[in-house]
Protein backbone atom coordinates (compact mmCIF):
# COMPACT_ATOMS: atom_id res chain seq x y z
CA UNK A 1 0.00 0.00 0.00
CA UNK A 2 2.85 2.36 0.85
CA UNK A 3 4.46 1.65 -2.53
CA UNK A 4 1.32 2.79 -4.33
CA UNK A 5 1.19 5.90 -2.14
CA UNK A 6 4.84 6.68 -2.85
CA UNK A 7 4.35 6.27 -6.60
CA UNK A 8 1.33 8.53 -6.49
CA UNK A 9 3.31 11.15 -4.54
CA UNK A 10 6.23 10.94 -7.00
CA UNK A 11 3.87 11.31 -9.93
CA UNK A 12 2.23 14.34 -8.29
CA UNK A 13 5.58 15.96 -7.61
CA UNK A 14 6.78 15.43 -11.20
CA UNK A 15 3.84 16.99 -13.02
CA UNK A 16 3.38 20.71 -13.55
CA UNK A 17 0.76 22.84 -11.74
CA UNK A 18 -1.33 22.93 -14.93
CA UNK A 19 -1.26 19.14 -15.17
CA UNK A 20 -2.21 18.92 -11.49
CA UNK A 21 -5.29 21.03 -12.15
CA UNK A 22 -6.24 18.74 -15.02
CA UNK A 23 -5.84 15.67 -12.80
CA UNK A 24 -8.04 17.22 -10.10
CA UNK A 25 -10.69 18.21 -12.66
CA UNK A 26 -10.59 14.71 -14.15
CA UNK A 27 -11.01 13.14 -10.69
CA UNK A 28 -14.10 15.28 -10.12
CA UNK A 29 -15.67 15.09 -13.59
CA UNK A 30 -15.08 11.34 -14.08
CA UNK A 31 -17.32 10.05 -11.26
CA UNK A 32 -19.97 12.68 -12.06
CA UNK A 33 -20.04 11.60 -15.71
CA UNK A 34 -20.25 7.94 -14.70
CA UNK A 35 -23.08 8.69 -12.25
CA UNK A 36 -25.03 10.62 -14.90
CA UNK A 37 -24.57 7.86 -17.48
CA UNK A 38 -25.63 5.22 -14.97
CA UNK A 39 -28.68 7.25 -13.98
CA UNK A 40 -29.80 7.70 -17.59
CA UNK A 41 -29.19 3.99 -18.37
CA UNK A 42 -31.23 2.84 -15.38
CA UNK A 43 -33.98 5.37 -16.14
CA UNK A 44 -34.28 4.15 -19.74
CA UNK A 45 -34.34 0.53 -18.59
CA UNK A 46 -37.07 1.22 -16.04
CA UNK A 47 -39.13 3.08 -18.65
CA UNK A 48 -38.90 0.08 -20.99
CA UNK A 49 -39.90 -2.31 -18.21
CA UNK A 50 -42.85 -0.11 -17.25
CA UNK A 51 -44.02 -0.04 -20.86
CA UNK A 52 -43.97 -3.85 -21.02
CA UNK A 53 -45.74 -4.09 -17.67
CA UNK A 54 -48.43 -1.68 -18.87
CA UNK A 55 -48.93 -3.85 -21.96
CA UNK A 56 -49.43 -6.93 -19.82
CA UNK A 57 -51.81 -5.16 -17.45
CA UNK A 58 -53.77 -3.85 -20.41
CA UNK A 59 -54.03 -7.35 -21.86
CA UNK A 60 -55.28 -8.76 -18.57
CA UNK A 61 -57.83 -5.94 -18.28
CA UNK A 62 -59.09 -6.68 -21.80
CA UNK A 63 -59.56 -10.35 -20.98
CA UNK A 64 -61.39 -9.53 -17.75
CA UNK A 65 -63.70 -7.17 -19.64
CA UNK A 66 -64.37 -9.76 -22.34
CA UNK A 67 -65.17 -12.41 -19.78
CA UNK A 68 -67.57 -10.05 -18.04
CA UNK A 69 -69.34 -9.55 -21.38
CA UNK A 70 -69.28 -13.23 -22.27
CA UNK A 71 -66.95 -12.62 -25.25
CA UNK A 72 -64.54 -15.44 -24.48
CA UNK A 73 -64.18 -16.37 -28.15
CA UNK A 74 -62.62 -13.08 -29.23
CA UNK A 75 -58.94 -12.74 -30.08
CA UNK A 76 -56.85 -11.35 -27.24
CA UNK A 77 -53.36 -9.97 -26.95
CA UNK A 78 -50.66 -12.52 -27.72
CA UNK A 79 -49.30 -12.23 -24.17
CA UNK A 80 -52.46 -13.81 -22.80
CA UNK A 81 -53.06 -16.05 -25.81
CA UNK A 82 -49.75 -17.86 -25.23
CA UNK A 83 -50.14 -18.00 -21.45
CA UNK A 84 -50.42 -21.51 -20.01
CA UNK A 85 -52.02 -22.89 -16.85
CA UNK A 86 -48.73 -24.15 -15.43
CA UNK A 87 -46.56 -21.37 -13.90
CA UNK A 88 -42.88 -21.31 -14.83
CA UNK A 89 -40.28 -22.38 -12.29
CA UNK A 90 -38.89 -18.98 -11.35
CA UNK A 91 -35.83 -20.61 -9.73
CA UNK A 92 -34.83 -22.16 -13.06
CA UNK A 93 -35.89 -19.07 -15.03
CA UNK A 94 -33.77 -16.70 -12.93
CA UNK A 95 -30.79 -19.08 -12.92
CA UNK A 96 -30.89 -19.22 -16.73
CA UNK A 97 -31.14 -15.41 -16.90
CA UNK A 98 -28.00 -15.17 -14.76
CA UNK A 99 -26.19 -17.57 -17.08
CA UNK A 100 -27.09 -15.34 -20.03
CA UNK A 101 -25.61 -12.39 -18.13
CA UNK A 102 -22.45 -14.49 -17.56
CA UNK A 103 -22.53 -14.77 -13.77
CA UNK A 104 -23.53 -17.45 -11.29
CA UNK A 105 -26.70 -16.79 -9.29
CA UNK A 106 -25.74 -17.49 -5.67
CA UNK A 107 -28.43 -15.50 -3.86
CA UNK A 108 -31.44 -17.17 -2.26
CA UNK A 109 -34.67 -16.98 -4.26
CA UNK A 110 -37.60 -16.48 -1.89
CA UNK A 111 -41.00 -17.57 -3.25
CA UNK A 112 -44.17 -15.70 -2.27
CA UNK A 113 -47.65 -17.14 -1.81
CA UNK A 114 -49.40 -17.34 -5.24
CA UNK A 115 -52.45 -15.14 -5.68
CA UNK A 116 -55.48 -15.81 -7.91
CA UNK A 117 -57.67 -13.05 -9.34
CA UNK A 118 -60.10 -12.92 -12.26
CA UNK A 119 -58.94 -16.23 -13.71
CA UNK A 120 -55.19 -15.52 -13.50
CA UNK A 121 -52.57 -16.81 -11.06
CA UNK A 122 -49.62 -14.61 -10.08
CA UNK A 123 -46.56 -16.46 -8.79
CA UNK A 124 -43.82 -14.20 -7.43
CA UNK A 125 -40.31 -14.60 -6.02
CA UNK A 126 -37.80 -12.11 -4.69
CA UNK A 127 -34.01 -12.11 -4.59
CA UNK A 128 -31.05 -9.87 -3.92
CA UNK A 129 -28.06 -9.36 -6.20
CA UNK A 130 -24.73 -8.02 -4.94
CA UNK A 131 -21.67 -6.50 -6.61
CA UNK A 132 -22.61 -6.95 -10.26
CA UNK A 133 -21.13 -4.84 -13.03
CA UNK A 134 -23.42 -2.51 -14.92
CA UNK A 135 -23.37 -4.81 -17.97
CA UNK A 136 -24.12 -7.91 -15.87
CA UNK A 137 -27.08 -6.19 -14.21
CA UNK A 138 -28.36 -4.86 -17.54
CA UNK A 139 -28.08 -8.25 -19.26
CA UNK A 140 -29.76 -10.04 -16.35
CA UNK A 141 -32.72 -7.65 -16.20
CA UNK A 142 -33.08 -7.80 -19.98
CA UNK A 143 -33.13 -11.61 -19.95
CA UNK A 144 -35.74 -11.69 -17.17
CA UNK A 145 -37.98 -9.28 -19.05
CA UNK A 146 -37.65 -10.75 -22.55
CA UNK A 147 -37.23 -14.53 -22.25
CA UNK A 148 -40.93 -15.00 -21.48
CA UNK A 149 -43.84 -12.65 -22.10
CA UNK A 150 -45.55 -14.06 -18.99
CA UNK A 151 -42.74 -12.92 -16.65
CA UNK A 152 -42.30 -9.35 -15.47
CA UNK A 153 -40.14 -7.49 -12.96
CA UNK A 154 -42.72 -6.07 -10.55
CA UNK A 155 -40.35 -4.42 -8.07
CA UNK A 156 -36.78 -3.18 -8.47
CA UNK A 157 -34.41 -1.33 -6.13
CA UNK A 158 -30.92 -0.52 -7.46
CA UNK A 159 -28.01 0.58 -5.28
CA UNK A 160 -24.39 1.48 -6.03
CA UNK A 161 -21.67 -0.27 -4.04
CA UNK A 162 -20.01 2.26 -1.71
CA UNK A 163 -16.62 0.52 -1.92
CA UNK A 164 -16.67 -0.09 -5.67
CA UNK A 165 -18.56 2.56 -7.64
CA UNK A 166 -18.57 0.37 -10.76
CA UNK A 167 -20.62 -2.32 -9.01
CA UNK A 168 -24.38 -2.46 -8.43
CA UNK A 169 -26.60 -4.26 -5.94
CA UNK A 170 -30.33 -4.81 -6.33
CA UNK A 171 -33.46 -6.12 -4.63
CA UNK A 172 -35.82 -7.60 -7.22
CA UNK A 173 -39.30 -9.10 -7.25
CA UNK A 174 -40.20 -11.15 -10.33
CA UNK A 175 -43.76 -12.27 -11.13
CA UNK A 176 -44.97 -15.01 -13.46
CA UNK A 177 -48.55 -14.89 -14.75
CA UNK A 178 -50.51 -17.99 -15.70
CA UNK A 179 -54.13 -18.86 -16.36
CA UNK A 180 -56.11 -20.40 -13.56
CA UNK A 181 -56.53 -24.16 -14.22
CA UNK A 182 -60.10 -25.21 -15.08
CA UNK A 183 -62.14 -26.64 -12.23
CA UNK A 184 -61.96 -30.43 -12.04
CA UNK A 185 -65.11 -32.15 -13.28
CA UNK A 186 -66.95 -34.65 -11.08
CA UNK A 187 -65.50 -38.14 -11.16
CA UNK A 188 -67.08 -41.21 -12.62
CA UNK A 189 -67.84 -42.44 -9.09
CA UNK A 190 -70.47 -39.71 -8.69
CA UNK A 191 -72.08 -40.72 -11.97
CA UNK A 192 -72.22 -44.37 -10.91
CA UNK A 193 -73.78 -43.37 -7.59
CA UNK A 194 -76.48 -41.33 -9.29
CA UNK A 195 -77.24 -44.20 -11.69
CA UNK A 196 -77.68 -46.62 -8.80
CA UNK A 197 -80.11 -44.21 -7.15
CA UNK A 198 -82.13 -44.06 -10.33
CA UNK A 199 -82.27 -47.88 -10.49
CA UNK A 200 -83.64 -48.08 -6.94
mmCIF file of C-alpha atoms in Angstrom:
data_model
loop_
_atom_site.group_PDB
_atom_site.id
_atom_site.type_symbol
_atom_site.label_atom_id
_atom_site.label_comp_id
_atom_site.label_asym_id
_atom_site.label_seq_id
_atom_site.Cartn_x
_atom_site.Cartn_y
_atom_site.Cartn_z
ATOM 1 C CA UNK A 1 0.000 0.000 0.000
ATOM 2 C CA UNK A 2 2.853 2.363 0.854
ATOM 3 C CA UNK A 3 4.456 1.645 -2.533
ATOM 4 C CA UNK A 4 1.319 2.795 -4.327
ATOM 5 C CA UNK A 5 1.194 5.902 -2.142
ATOM 6 C CA UNK A 6 4.844 6.675 -2.849
ATOM 7 C CA UNK A 7 4.346 6.265 -6.599
ATOM 8 C CA UNK A 8 1.332 8.534 -6.488
ATOM 9 C CA UNK A 9 3.308 11.154 -4.536
ATOM 10 C CA UNK A 10 6.232 10.939 -6.999
ATOM 11 C CA UNK A 11 3.867 11.313 -9.931
ATOM 12 C CA UNK A 12 2.232 14.339 -8.293
ATOM 13 C CA UNK A 13 5.582 15.958 -7.612
ATOM 14 C CA UNK A 14 6.784 15.428 -11.201
ATOM 15 C CA UNK A 15 3.837 16.995 -13.022
ATOM 16 C CA UNK A 16 3.376 20.713 -13.554
ATOM 17 C CA UNK A 17 0.756 22.844 -11.737
ATOM 18 C CA UNK A 18 -1.334 22.932 -14.933
ATOM 19 C CA UNK A 19 -1.259 19.141 -15.166
ATOM 20 C CA UNK A 20 -2.210 18.920 -11.490
ATOM 21 C CA UNK A 21 -5.285 21.027 -12.153
ATOM 22 C CA UNK A 22 -6.237 18.738 -15.021
ATOM 23 C CA UNK A 23 -5.836 15.674 -12.796
ATOM 24 C CA UNK A 24 -8.044 17.220 -10.099
ATOM 25 C CA UNK A 25 -10.691 18.212 -12.656
ATOM 26 C CA UNK A 26 -10.590 14.706 -14.148
ATOM 27 C CA UNK A 27 -11.005 13.135 -10.692
ATOM 28 C CA UNK A 28 -14.099 15.280 -10.118
ATOM 29 C CA UNK A 29 -15.671 15.093 -13.585
ATOM 30 C CA UNK A 30 -15.081 11.343 -14.082
ATOM 31 C CA UNK A 31 -17.324 10.054 -11.265
ATOM 32 C CA UNK A 32 -19.970 12.684 -12.060
ATOM 33 C CA UNK A 33 -20.043 11.596 -15.711
ATOM 34 C CA UNK A 34 -20.254 7.939 -14.704
ATOM 35 C CA UNK A 35 -23.080 8.686 -12.253
ATOM 36 C CA UNK A 36 -25.026 10.619 -14.896
ATOM 37 C CA UNK A 37 -24.568 7.862 -17.483
ATOM 38 C CA UNK A 38 -25.628 5.222 -14.971
ATOM 39 C CA UNK A 39 -28.680 7.252 -13.980
ATOM 40 C CA UNK A 40 -29.798 7.696 -17.589
ATOM 41 C CA UNK A 41 -29.193 3.991 -18.371
ATOM 42 C CA UNK A 42 -31.231 2.840 -15.376
ATOM 43 C CA UNK A 43 -33.981 5.370 -16.137
ATOM 44 C CA UNK A 44 -34.279 4.155 -19.736
ATOM 45 C CA UNK A 45 -34.341 0.532 -18.586
ATOM 46 C CA UNK A 46 -37.070 1.223 -16.045
ATOM 47 C CA UNK A 47 -39.128 3.078 -18.653
ATOM 48 C CA UNK A 48 -38.897 0.081 -20.994
ATOM 49 C CA UNK A 49 -39.902 -2.314 -18.210
ATOM 50 C CA UNK A 50 -42.848 -0.108 -17.245
ATOM 51 C CA UNK A 51 -44.025 -0.045 -20.862
ATOM 52 C CA UNK A 52 -43.966 -3.849 -21.016
ATOM 53 C CA UNK A 53 -45.739 -4.094 -17.667
ATOM 54 C CA UNK A 54 -48.427 -1.682 -18.874
ATOM 55 C CA UNK A 55 -48.928 -3.846 -21.965
ATOM 56 C CA UNK A 56 -49.431 -6.934 -19.823
ATOM 57 C CA UNK A 57 -51.805 -5.159 -17.448
ATOM 58 C CA UNK A 58 -53.773 -3.847 -20.409
ATOM 59 C CA UNK A 59 -54.026 -7.354 -21.861
ATOM 60 C CA UNK A 60 -55.284 -8.763 -18.566
ATOM 61 C CA UNK A 61 -57.832 -5.940 -18.277
ATOM 62 C CA UNK A 62 -59.086 -6.682 -21.805
ATOM 63 C CA UNK A 63 -59.560 -10.350 -20.979
ATOM 64 C CA UNK A 64 -61.393 -9.528 -17.748
ATOM 65 C CA UNK A 65 -63.700 -7.170 -19.636
ATOM 66 C CA UNK A 66 -64.367 -9.761 -22.341
ATOM 67 C CA UNK A 67 -65.170 -12.411 -19.776
ATOM 68 C CA UNK A 68 -67.574 -10.051 -18.042
ATOM 69 C CA UNK A 69 -69.342 -9.550 -21.377
ATOM 70 C CA UNK A 70 -69.279 -13.229 -22.272
ATOM 71 C CA UNK A 71 -66.950 -12.620 -25.252
ATOM 72 C CA UNK A 72 -64.541 -15.440 -24.478
ATOM 73 C CA UNK A 73 -64.184 -16.371 -28.154
ATOM 74 C CA UNK A 74 -62.618 -13.081 -29.226
ATOM 75 C CA UNK A 75 -58.940 -12.740 -30.081
ATOM 76 C CA UNK A 76 -56.847 -11.351 -27.243
ATOM 77 C CA UNK A 77 -53.364 -9.972 -26.945
ATOM 78 C CA UNK A 78 -50.659 -12.517 -27.723
ATOM 79 C CA UNK A 79 -49.296 -12.231 -24.168
ATOM 80 C CA UNK A 80 -52.462 -13.810 -22.800
ATOM 81 C CA UNK A 81 -53.062 -16.049 -25.812
ATOM 82 C CA UNK A 82 -49.749 -17.859 -25.227
ATOM 83 C CA UNK A 83 -50.141 -17.995 -21.454
ATOM 84 C CA UNK A 84 -50.421 -21.511 -20.007
ATOM 85 C CA UNK A 85 -52.023 -22.890 -16.853
ATOM 86 C CA UNK A 86 -48.726 -24.152 -15.426
ATOM 87 C CA UNK A 87 -46.561 -21.374 -13.902
ATOM 88 C CA UNK A 88 -42.880 -21.312 -14.830
ATOM 89 C CA UNK A 89 -40.275 -22.384 -12.290
ATOM 90 C CA UNK A 90 -38.888 -18.983 -11.354
ATOM 91 C CA UNK A 91 -35.826 -20.608 -9.733
ATOM 92 C CA UNK A 92 -34.829 -22.155 -13.058
ATOM 93 C CA UNK A 93 -35.892 -19.073 -15.030
ATOM 94 C CA UNK A 94 -33.769 -16.699 -12.934
ATOM 95 C CA UNK A 95 -30.788 -19.076 -12.922
ATOM 96 C CA UNK A 96 -30.888 -19.216 -16.729
ATOM 97 C CA UNK A 97 -31.140 -15.410 -16.896
ATOM 98 C CA UNK A 98 -28.005 -15.165 -14.756
ATOM 99 C CA UNK A 99 -26.187 -17.571 -17.079
ATOM 100 C CA UNK A 100 -27.095 -15.337 -20.026
ATOM 101 C CA UNK A 101 -25.607 -12.391 -18.129
ATOM 102 C CA UNK A 102 -22.447 -14.491 -17.564
ATOM 103 C CA UNK A 103 -22.532 -14.770 -13.770
ATOM 104 C CA UNK A 104 -23.534 -17.445 -11.287
ATOM 105 C CA UNK A 105 -26.699 -16.787 -9.294
ATOM 106 C CA UNK A 106 -25.744 -17.494 -5.673
ATOM 107 C CA UNK A 107 -28.430 -15.497 -3.861
ATOM 108 C CA UNK A 108 -31.442 -17.169 -2.260
ATOM 109 C CA UNK A 109 -34.671 -16.975 -4.258
ATOM 110 C CA UNK A 110 -37.596 -16.476 -1.887
ATOM 111 C CA UNK A 111 -41.004 -17.574 -3.246
ATOM 112 C CA UNK A 112 -44.174 -15.703 -2.272
ATOM 113 C CA UNK A 113 -47.650 -17.141 -1.810
ATOM 114 C CA UNK A 114 -49.395 -17.340 -5.238
ATOM 115 C CA UNK A 115 -52.451 -15.142 -5.677
ATOM 116 C CA UNK A 116 -55.477 -15.808 -7.910
ATOM 117 C CA UNK A 117 -57.672 -13.052 -9.338
ATOM 118 C CA UNK A 118 -60.100 -12.924 -12.259
ATOM 119 C CA UNK A 119 -58.943 -16.228 -13.711
ATOM 120 C CA UNK A 120 -55.190 -15.522 -13.498
ATOM 121 C CA UNK A 121 -52.573 -16.806 -11.059
ATOM 122 C CA UNK A 122 -49.621 -14.608 -10.081
ATOM 123 C CA UNK A 123 -46.556 -16.464 -8.793
ATOM 124 C CA UNK A 124 -43.817 -14.200 -7.429
ATOM 125 C CA UNK A 125 -40.312 -14.601 -6.021
ATOM 126 C CA UNK A 126 -37.796 -12.106 -4.686
ATOM 127 C CA UNK A 127 -34.014 -12.112 -4.592
ATOM 128 C CA UNK A 128 -31.054 -9.867 -3.921
ATOM 129 C CA UNK A 129 -28.059 -9.355 -6.198
ATOM 130 C CA UNK A 130 -24.731 -8.020 -4.945
ATOM 131 C CA UNK A 131 -21.667 -6.502 -6.610
ATOM 132 C CA UNK A 132 -22.613 -6.947 -10.256
ATOM 133 C CA UNK A 133 -21.130 -4.843 -13.025
ATOM 134 C CA UNK A 134 -23.415 -2.505 -14.923
ATOM 135 C CA UNK A 135 -23.372 -4.809 -17.968
ATOM 136 C CA UNK A 136 -24.116 -7.909 -15.872
ATOM 137 C CA UNK A 137 -27.079 -6.187 -14.212
ATOM 138 C CA UNK A 138 -28.360 -4.863 -17.544
ATOM 139 C CA UNK A 139 -28.080 -8.254 -19.260
ATOM 140 C CA UNK A 140 -29.758 -10.038 -16.346
ATOM 141 C CA UNK A 141 -32.724 -7.653 -16.198
ATOM 142 C CA UNK A 142 -33.085 -7.804 -19.983
ATOM 143 C CA UNK A 143 -33.128 -11.613 -19.946
ATOM 144 C CA UNK A 144 -35.737 -11.692 -17.170
ATOM 145 C CA UNK A 145 -37.984 -9.278 -19.049
ATOM 146 C CA UNK A 146 -37.654 -10.746 -22.547
ATOM 147 C CA UNK A 147 -37.227 -14.526 -22.252
ATOM 148 C CA UNK A 148 -40.927 -15.000 -21.479
ATOM 149 C CA UNK A 149 -43.838 -12.654 -22.096
ATOM 150 C CA UNK A 150 -45.549 -14.062 -18.990
ATOM 151 C CA UNK A 151 -42.739 -12.922 -16.655
ATOM 152 C CA UNK A 152 -42.301 -9.347 -15.469
ATOM 153 C CA UNK A 153 -40.140 -7.488 -12.960
ATOM 154 C CA UNK A 154 -42.723 -6.075 -10.549
ATOM 155 C CA UNK A 155 -40.349 -4.423 -8.073
ATOM 156 C CA UNK A 156 -36.784 -3.183 -8.467
ATOM 157 C CA UNK A 157 -34.409 -1.331 -6.134
ATOM 158 C CA UNK A 158 -30.923 -0.519 -7.457
ATOM 159 C CA UNK A 159 -28.015 0.581 -5.282
ATOM 160 C CA UNK A 160 -24.386 1.476 -6.032
ATOM 161 C CA UNK A 161 -21.674 -0.265 -4.038
ATOM 162 C CA UNK A 162 -20.010 2.259 -1.714
ATOM 163 C CA UNK A 163 -16.623 0.522 -1.918
ATOM 164 C CA UNK A 164 -16.671 -0.086 -5.670
ATOM 165 C CA UNK A 165 -18.556 2.559 -7.640
ATOM 166 C CA UNK A 166 -18.568 0.369 -10.761
ATOM 167 C CA UNK A 167 -20.623 -2.324 -9.010
ATOM 168 C CA UNK A 168 -24.381 -2.460 -8.431
ATOM 169 C CA UNK A 169 -26.600 -4.263 -5.936
ATOM 170 C CA UNK A 170 -30.332 -4.806 -6.333
ATOM 171 C CA UNK A 171 -33.459 -6.119 -4.633
ATOM 172 C CA UNK A 172 -35.818 -7.599 -7.219
ATOM 173 C CA UNK A 173 -39.300 -9.102 -7.251
ATOM 174 C CA UNK A 174 -40.203 -11.146 -10.331
ATOM 175 C CA UNK A 175 -43.756 -12.267 -11.133
ATOM 176 C CA UNK A 176 -44.965 -15.007 -13.459
ATOM 177 C CA UNK A 177 -48.551 -14.889 -14.747
ATOM 178 C CA UNK A 178 -50.510 -17.985 -15.698
ATOM 179 C CA UNK A 179 -54.135 -18.855 -16.362
ATOM 180 C CA UNK A 180 -56.114 -20.399 -13.561
ATOM 181 C CA UNK A 181 -56.526 -24.164 -14.219
ATOM 182 C CA UNK A 182 -60.101 -25.205 -15.081
ATOM 183 C CA UNK A 183 -62.140 -26.638 -12.231
ATOM 184 C CA UNK A 184 -61.957 -30.433 -12.042
ATOM 185 C CA UNK A 185 -65.108 -32.154 -13.278
ATOM 186 C CA UNK A 186 -66.952 -34.652 -11.084
ATOM 187 C CA UNK A 187 -65.499 -38.141 -11.163
ATOM 188 C CA UNK A 188 -67.084 -41.210 -12.623
ATOM 189 C CA UNK A 189 -67.843 -42.435 -9.094
ATOM 190 C CA UNK A 190 -70.467 -39.714 -8.693
ATOM 191 C CA UNK A 191 -72.078 -40.716 -11.969
ATOM 192 C CA UNK A 192 -72.222 -44.366 -10.906
ATOM 193 C CA UNK A 193 -73.784 -43.372 -7.591
ATOM 194 C CA UNK A 194 -76.485 -41.335 -9.289
ATOM 195 C CA UNK A 195 -77.245 -44.203 -11.689
ATOM 196 C CA UNK A 196 -77.681 -46.619 -8.805
ATOM 197 C CA UNK A 197 -80.109 -44.215 -7.154
ATOM 198 C CA UNK A 198 -82.131 -44.061 -10.329
ATOM 199 C CA UNK A 199 -82.267 -47.877 -10.487
ATOM 200 C CA UNK A 200 -83.638 -48.079 -6.943
#
